[in-house]
PDB file of C-alpha atoms in Angstrom:
ATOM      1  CA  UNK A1330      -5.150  30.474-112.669  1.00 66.00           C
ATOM      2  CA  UNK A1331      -5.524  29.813-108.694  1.00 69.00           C
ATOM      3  CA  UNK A1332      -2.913  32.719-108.377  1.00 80.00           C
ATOM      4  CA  UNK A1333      -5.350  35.048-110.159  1.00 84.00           C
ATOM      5  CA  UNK A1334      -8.334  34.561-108.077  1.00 82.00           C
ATOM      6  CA  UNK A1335      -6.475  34.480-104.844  1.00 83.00           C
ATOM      7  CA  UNK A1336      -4.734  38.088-105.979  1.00 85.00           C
ATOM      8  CA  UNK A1337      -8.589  39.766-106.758  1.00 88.00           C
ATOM      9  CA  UNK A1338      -9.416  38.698-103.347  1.00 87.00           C
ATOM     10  CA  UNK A1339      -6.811  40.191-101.793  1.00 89.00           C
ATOM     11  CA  UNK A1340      -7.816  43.152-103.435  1.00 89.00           C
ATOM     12  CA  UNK A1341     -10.834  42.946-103.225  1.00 91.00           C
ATOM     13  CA  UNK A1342     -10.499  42.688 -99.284  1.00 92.00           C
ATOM     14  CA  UNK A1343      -8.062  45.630 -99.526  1.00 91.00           C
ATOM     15  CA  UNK A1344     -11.052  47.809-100.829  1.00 92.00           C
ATOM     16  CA  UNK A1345     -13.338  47.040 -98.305  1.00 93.00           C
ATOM     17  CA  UNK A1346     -11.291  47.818 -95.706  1.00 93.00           C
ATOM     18  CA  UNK A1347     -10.318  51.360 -97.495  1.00 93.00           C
ATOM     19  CA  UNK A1348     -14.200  51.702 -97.737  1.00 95.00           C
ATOM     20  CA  UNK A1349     -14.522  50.839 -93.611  1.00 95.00           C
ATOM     21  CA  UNK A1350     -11.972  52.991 -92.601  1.00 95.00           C
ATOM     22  CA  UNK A1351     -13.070  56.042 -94.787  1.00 96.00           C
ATOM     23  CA  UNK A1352     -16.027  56.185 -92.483  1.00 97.00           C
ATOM     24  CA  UNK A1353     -18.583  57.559 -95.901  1.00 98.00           C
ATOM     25  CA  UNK A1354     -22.022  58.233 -94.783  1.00 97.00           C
ATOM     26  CA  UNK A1355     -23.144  56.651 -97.625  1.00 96.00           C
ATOM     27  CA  UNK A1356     -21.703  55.090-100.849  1.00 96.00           C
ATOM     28  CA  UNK A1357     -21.783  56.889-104.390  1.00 97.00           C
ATOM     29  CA  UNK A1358     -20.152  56.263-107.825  1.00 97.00           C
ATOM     30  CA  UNK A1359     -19.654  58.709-110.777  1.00 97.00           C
ATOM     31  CA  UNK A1360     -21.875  56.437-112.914  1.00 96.00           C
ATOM     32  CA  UNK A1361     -25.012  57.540-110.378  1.00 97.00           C
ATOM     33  CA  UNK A1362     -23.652  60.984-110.713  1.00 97.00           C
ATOM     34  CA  UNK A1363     -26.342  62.939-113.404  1.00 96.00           C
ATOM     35  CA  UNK A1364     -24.741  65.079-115.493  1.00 96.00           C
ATOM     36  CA  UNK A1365     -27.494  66.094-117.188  1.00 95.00           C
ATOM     37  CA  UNK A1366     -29.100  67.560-114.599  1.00 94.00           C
ATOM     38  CA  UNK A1367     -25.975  69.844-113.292  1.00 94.00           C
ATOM     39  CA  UNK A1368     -24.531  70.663-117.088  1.00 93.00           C
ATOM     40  CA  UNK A1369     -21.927  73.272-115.078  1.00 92.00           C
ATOM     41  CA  UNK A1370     -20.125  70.242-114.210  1.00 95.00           C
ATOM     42  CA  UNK A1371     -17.982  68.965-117.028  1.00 96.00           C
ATOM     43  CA  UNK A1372     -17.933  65.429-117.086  1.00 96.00           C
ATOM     44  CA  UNK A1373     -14.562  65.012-118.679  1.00 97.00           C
ATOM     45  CA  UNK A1374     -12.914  66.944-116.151  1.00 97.00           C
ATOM     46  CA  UNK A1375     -14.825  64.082-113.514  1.00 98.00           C
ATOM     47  CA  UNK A1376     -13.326  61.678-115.642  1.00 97.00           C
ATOM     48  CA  UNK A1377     -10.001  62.926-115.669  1.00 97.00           C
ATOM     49  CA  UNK A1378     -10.436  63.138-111.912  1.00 98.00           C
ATOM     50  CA  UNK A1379     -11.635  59.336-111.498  1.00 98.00           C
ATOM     51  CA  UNK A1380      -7.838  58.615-112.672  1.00 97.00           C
ATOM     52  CA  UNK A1381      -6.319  59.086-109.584  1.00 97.00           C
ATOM     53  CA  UNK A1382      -3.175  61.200-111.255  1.00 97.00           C
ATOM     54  CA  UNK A1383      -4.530  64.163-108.770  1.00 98.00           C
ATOM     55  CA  UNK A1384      -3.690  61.905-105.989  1.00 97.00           C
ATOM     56  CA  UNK A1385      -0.041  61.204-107.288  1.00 95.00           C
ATOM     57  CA  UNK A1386       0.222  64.705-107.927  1.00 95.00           C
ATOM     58  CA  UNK A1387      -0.833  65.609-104.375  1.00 95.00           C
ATOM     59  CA  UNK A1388      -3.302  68.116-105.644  1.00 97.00           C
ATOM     60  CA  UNK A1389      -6.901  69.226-104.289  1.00 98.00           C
ATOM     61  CA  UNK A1390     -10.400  69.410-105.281  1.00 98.00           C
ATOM     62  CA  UNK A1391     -12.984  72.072-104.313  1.00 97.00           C
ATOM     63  CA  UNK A1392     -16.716  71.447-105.294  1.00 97.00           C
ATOM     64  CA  UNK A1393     -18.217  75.158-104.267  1.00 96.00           C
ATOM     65  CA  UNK A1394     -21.947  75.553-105.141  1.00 95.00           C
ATOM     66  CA  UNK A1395     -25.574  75.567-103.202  1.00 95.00           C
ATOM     67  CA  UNK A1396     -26.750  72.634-101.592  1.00 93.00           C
ATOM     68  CA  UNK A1397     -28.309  70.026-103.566  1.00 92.00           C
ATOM     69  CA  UNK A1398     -26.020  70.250-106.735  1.00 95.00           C
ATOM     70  CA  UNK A1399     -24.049  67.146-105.685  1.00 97.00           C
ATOM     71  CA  UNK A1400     -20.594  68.186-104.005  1.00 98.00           C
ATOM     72  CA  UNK A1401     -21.027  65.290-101.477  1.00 98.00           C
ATOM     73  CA  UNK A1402     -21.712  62.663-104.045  1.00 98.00           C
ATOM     74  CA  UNK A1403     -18.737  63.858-106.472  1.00 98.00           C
ATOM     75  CA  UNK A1404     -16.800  63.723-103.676  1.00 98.00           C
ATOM     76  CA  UNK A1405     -17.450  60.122-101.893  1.00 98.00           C
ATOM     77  CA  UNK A1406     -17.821  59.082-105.616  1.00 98.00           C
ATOM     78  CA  UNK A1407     -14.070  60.246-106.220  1.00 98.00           C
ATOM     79  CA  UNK A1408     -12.969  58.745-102.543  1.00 98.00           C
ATOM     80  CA  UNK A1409     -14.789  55.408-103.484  1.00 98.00           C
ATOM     81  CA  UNK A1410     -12.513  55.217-106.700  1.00 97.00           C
ATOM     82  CA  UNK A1411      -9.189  55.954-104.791  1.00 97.00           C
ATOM     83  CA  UNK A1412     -10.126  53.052-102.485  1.00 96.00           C
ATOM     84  CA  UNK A1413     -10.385  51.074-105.428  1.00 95.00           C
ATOM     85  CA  UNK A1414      -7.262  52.305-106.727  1.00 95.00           C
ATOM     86  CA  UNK A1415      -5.363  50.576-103.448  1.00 92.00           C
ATOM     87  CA  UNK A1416      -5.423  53.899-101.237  1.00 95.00           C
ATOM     88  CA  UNK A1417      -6.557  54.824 -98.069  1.00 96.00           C
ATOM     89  CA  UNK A1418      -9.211  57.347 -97.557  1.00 98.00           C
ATOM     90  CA  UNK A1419     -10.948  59.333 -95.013  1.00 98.00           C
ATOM     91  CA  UNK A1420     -14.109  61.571 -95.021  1.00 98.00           C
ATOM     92  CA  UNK A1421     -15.468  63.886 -92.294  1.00 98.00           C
ATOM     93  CA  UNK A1422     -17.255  67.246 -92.083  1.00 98.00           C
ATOM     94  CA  UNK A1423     -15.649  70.157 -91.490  1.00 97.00           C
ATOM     95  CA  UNK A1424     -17.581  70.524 -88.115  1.00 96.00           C
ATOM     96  CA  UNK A1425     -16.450  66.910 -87.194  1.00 97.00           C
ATOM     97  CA  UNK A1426     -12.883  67.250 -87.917  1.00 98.00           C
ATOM     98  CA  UNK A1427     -12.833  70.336 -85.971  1.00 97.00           C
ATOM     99  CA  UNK A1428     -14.603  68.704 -82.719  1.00 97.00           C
ATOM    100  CA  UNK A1429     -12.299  65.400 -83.654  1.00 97.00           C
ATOM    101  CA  UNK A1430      -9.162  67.582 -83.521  1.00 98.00           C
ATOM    102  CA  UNK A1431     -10.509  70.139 -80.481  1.00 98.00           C
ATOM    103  CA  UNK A1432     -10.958  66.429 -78.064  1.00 98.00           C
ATOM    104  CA  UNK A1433      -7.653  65.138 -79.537  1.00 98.00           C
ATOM    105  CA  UNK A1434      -5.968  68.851 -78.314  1.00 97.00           C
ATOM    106  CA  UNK A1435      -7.887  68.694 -74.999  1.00 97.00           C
ATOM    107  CA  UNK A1436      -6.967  64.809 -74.382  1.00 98.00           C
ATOM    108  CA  UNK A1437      -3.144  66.075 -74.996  1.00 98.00           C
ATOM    109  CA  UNK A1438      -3.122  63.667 -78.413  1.00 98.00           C
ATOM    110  CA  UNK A1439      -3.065  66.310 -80.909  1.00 97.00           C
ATOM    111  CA  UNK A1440      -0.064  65.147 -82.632  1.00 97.00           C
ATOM    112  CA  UNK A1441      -1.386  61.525 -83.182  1.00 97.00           C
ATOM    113  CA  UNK A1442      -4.693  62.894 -84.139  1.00 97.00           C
ATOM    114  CA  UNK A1443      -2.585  65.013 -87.108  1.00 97.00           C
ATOM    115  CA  UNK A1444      -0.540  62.211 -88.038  1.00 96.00           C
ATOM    116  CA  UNK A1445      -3.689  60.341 -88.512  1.00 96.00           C
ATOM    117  CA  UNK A1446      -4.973  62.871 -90.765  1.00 97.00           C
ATOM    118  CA  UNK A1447      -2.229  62.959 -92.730  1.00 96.00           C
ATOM    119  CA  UNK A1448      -1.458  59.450 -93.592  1.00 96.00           C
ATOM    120  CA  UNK A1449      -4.547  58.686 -96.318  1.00 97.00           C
ATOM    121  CA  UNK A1450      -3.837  59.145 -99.525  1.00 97.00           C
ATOM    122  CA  UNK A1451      -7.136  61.191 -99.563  1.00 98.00           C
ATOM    123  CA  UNK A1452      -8.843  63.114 -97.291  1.00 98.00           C
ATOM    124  CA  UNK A1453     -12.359  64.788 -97.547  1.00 98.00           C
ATOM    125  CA  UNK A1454     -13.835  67.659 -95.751  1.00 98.00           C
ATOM    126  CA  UNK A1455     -17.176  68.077 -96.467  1.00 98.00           C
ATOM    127  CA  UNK A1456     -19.482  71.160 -95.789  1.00 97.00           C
ATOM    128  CA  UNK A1457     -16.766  73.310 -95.166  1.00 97.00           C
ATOM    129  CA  UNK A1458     -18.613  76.681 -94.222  1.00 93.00           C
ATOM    130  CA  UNK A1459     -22.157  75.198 -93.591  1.00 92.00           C
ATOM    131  CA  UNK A1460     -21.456  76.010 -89.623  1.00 89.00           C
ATOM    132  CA  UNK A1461     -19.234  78.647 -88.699  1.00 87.00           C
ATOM    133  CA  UNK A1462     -15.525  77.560 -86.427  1.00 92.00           C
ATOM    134  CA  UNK A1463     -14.386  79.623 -83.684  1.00 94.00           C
ATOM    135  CA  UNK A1464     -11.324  80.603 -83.370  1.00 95.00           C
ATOM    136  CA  UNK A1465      -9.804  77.605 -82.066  1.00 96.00           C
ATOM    137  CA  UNK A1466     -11.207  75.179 -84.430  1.00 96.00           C
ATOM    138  CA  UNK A1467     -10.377  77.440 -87.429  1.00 96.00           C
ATOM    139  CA  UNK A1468      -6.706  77.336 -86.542  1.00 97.00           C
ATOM    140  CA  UNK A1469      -6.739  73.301 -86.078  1.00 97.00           C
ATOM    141  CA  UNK A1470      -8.440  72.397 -89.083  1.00 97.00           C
ATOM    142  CA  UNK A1471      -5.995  75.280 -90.487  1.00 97.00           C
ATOM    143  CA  UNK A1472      -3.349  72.791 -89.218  1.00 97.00           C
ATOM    144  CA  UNK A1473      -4.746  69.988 -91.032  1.00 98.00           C
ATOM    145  CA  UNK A1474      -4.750  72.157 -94.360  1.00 98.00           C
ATOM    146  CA  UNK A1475      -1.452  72.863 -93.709  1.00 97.00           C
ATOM    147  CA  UNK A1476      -0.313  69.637 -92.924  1.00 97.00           C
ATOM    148  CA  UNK A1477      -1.539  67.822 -95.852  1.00 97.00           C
ATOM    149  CA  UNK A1478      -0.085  70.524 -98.020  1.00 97.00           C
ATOM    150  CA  UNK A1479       3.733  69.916 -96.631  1.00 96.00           C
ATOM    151  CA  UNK A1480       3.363  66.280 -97.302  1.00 95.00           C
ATOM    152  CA  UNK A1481       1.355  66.612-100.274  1.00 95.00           C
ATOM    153  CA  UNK A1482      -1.661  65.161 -99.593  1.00 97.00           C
ATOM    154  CA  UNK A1483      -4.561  65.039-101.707  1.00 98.00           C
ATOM    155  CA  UNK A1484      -7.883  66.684-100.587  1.00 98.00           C
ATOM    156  CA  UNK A1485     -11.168  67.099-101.814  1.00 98.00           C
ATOM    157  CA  UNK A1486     -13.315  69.848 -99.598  1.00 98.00           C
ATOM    158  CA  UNK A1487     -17.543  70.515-100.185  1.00 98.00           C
ATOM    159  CA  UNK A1488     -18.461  74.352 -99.940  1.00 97.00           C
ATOM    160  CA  UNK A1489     -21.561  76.399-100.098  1.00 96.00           C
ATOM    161  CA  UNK A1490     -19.362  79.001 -99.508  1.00 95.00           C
ATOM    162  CA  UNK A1491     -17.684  80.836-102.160  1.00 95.00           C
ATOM    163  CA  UNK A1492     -14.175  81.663-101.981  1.00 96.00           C
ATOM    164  CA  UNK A1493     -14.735  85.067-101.150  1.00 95.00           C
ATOM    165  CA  UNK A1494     -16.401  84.412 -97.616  1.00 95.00           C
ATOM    166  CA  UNK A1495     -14.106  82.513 -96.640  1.00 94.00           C
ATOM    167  CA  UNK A1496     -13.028  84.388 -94.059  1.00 94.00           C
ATOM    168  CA  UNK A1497     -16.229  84.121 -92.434  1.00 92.00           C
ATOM    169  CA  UNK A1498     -15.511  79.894 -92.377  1.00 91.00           C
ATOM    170  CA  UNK A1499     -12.370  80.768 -90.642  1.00 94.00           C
ATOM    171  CA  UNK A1500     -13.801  82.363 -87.481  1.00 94.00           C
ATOM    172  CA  UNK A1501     -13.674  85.843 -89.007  1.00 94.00           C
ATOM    173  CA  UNK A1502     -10.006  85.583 -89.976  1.00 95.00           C
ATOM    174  CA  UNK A1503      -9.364  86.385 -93.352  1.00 94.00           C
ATOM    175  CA  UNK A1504      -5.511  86.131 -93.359  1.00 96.00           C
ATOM    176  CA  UNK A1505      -6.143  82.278 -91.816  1.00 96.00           C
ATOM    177  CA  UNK A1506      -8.917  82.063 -94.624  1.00 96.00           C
ATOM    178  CA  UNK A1507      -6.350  83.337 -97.563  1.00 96.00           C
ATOM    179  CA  UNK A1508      -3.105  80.946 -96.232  1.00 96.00           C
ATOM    180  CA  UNK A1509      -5.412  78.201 -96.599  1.00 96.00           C
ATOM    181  CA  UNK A1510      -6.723  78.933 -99.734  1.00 96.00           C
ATOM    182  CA  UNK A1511      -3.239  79.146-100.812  1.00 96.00           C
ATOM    183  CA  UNK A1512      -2.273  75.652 -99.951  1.00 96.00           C
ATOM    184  CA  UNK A1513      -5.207  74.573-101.035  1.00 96.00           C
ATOM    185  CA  UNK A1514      -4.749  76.352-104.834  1.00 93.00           C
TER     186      UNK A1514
END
């Protein structure tokens, strides 16, 4: 049917555009993903993931582990399947989003910079913890936490860092570390 085809494009155009504005550094799917070679990670749970029901739900992901084990790819590979599932999606690094948000404060456009933040259905954070925030930075991407969580936004975050040492991610401040770890969990 002419309807049909005309509806997949749409769609299809839909996608691309979620893949353009989630700004990825690269591409990945789950089915590139080897399992094999990280057995901790249990495919089913991936799987269960690649639904999308933790984006209805409004809940977050945390891939914690060394470099190399494939945080970044699970998590582009799970953004690439929201954006196929019809939703927007954004990825930056923890380091970005804090210089994004620190220009945005200094430029008096904070609040338009958050709002932005909070509208995708998804947002990733990736190497949260690879470079230590200052103060400042810790509390805005704080903000961002804290924002998604109120409006129950999903987010997936990358961490070498275990949950522990968080604190040290947070400029030193464990009780900012802990609240977002709580809206995170």
């Amino acid at each position: 049917c002419l309807l049909d085809g005309e509806l997949k494009h749409r769609q299809q155009i839909r996608v691309e555009m979620s893949l353009q504005f989630a700004r990825f550094p690269y591409l990945k799917r789950l089915d590139e993903f080897d399992f094999k070679a990280q057995p901790a990670v249990d495919k089913r749970l991936v799987e269960e993931l690649a639904t999308g029901r933790f984006l209805a739900e409004g809940r977050n992901i945390v891939f914690l582990g060394p470099p190399g084990v494939g945080k970044t790819h699970l998590a582009i590979a799970l953004g690439v399947v929201t954006a196929e599932l019809g939703h927007r999606v954004y990825f930056t690094t923890a380091i970005d989003l804090a210089r994004k948000l620190t220009r945005a404060m200094n430029e008096n456009r904070l609040s338009r910079e958050m709002k932005n933040l909070t509208r995708p259905k998804l947002l990733i954070v990736d190497e949260v913890g690879y470079l230590k925030l200052e103060q400042p930075e810790a509390s805005l991407v704080f903000q961002t936490i804290s924002q998604r969580y109120e409006r129950q936004g999903a987010m997936i975050l990358t961490s070498n860092k275990a949950f522990s040492a968080w604190g040290e991610v947070f400029a030193g401040d464990a009780v900012m570390a802990s609240a977002a770890l709580d809206r995170l969990l």
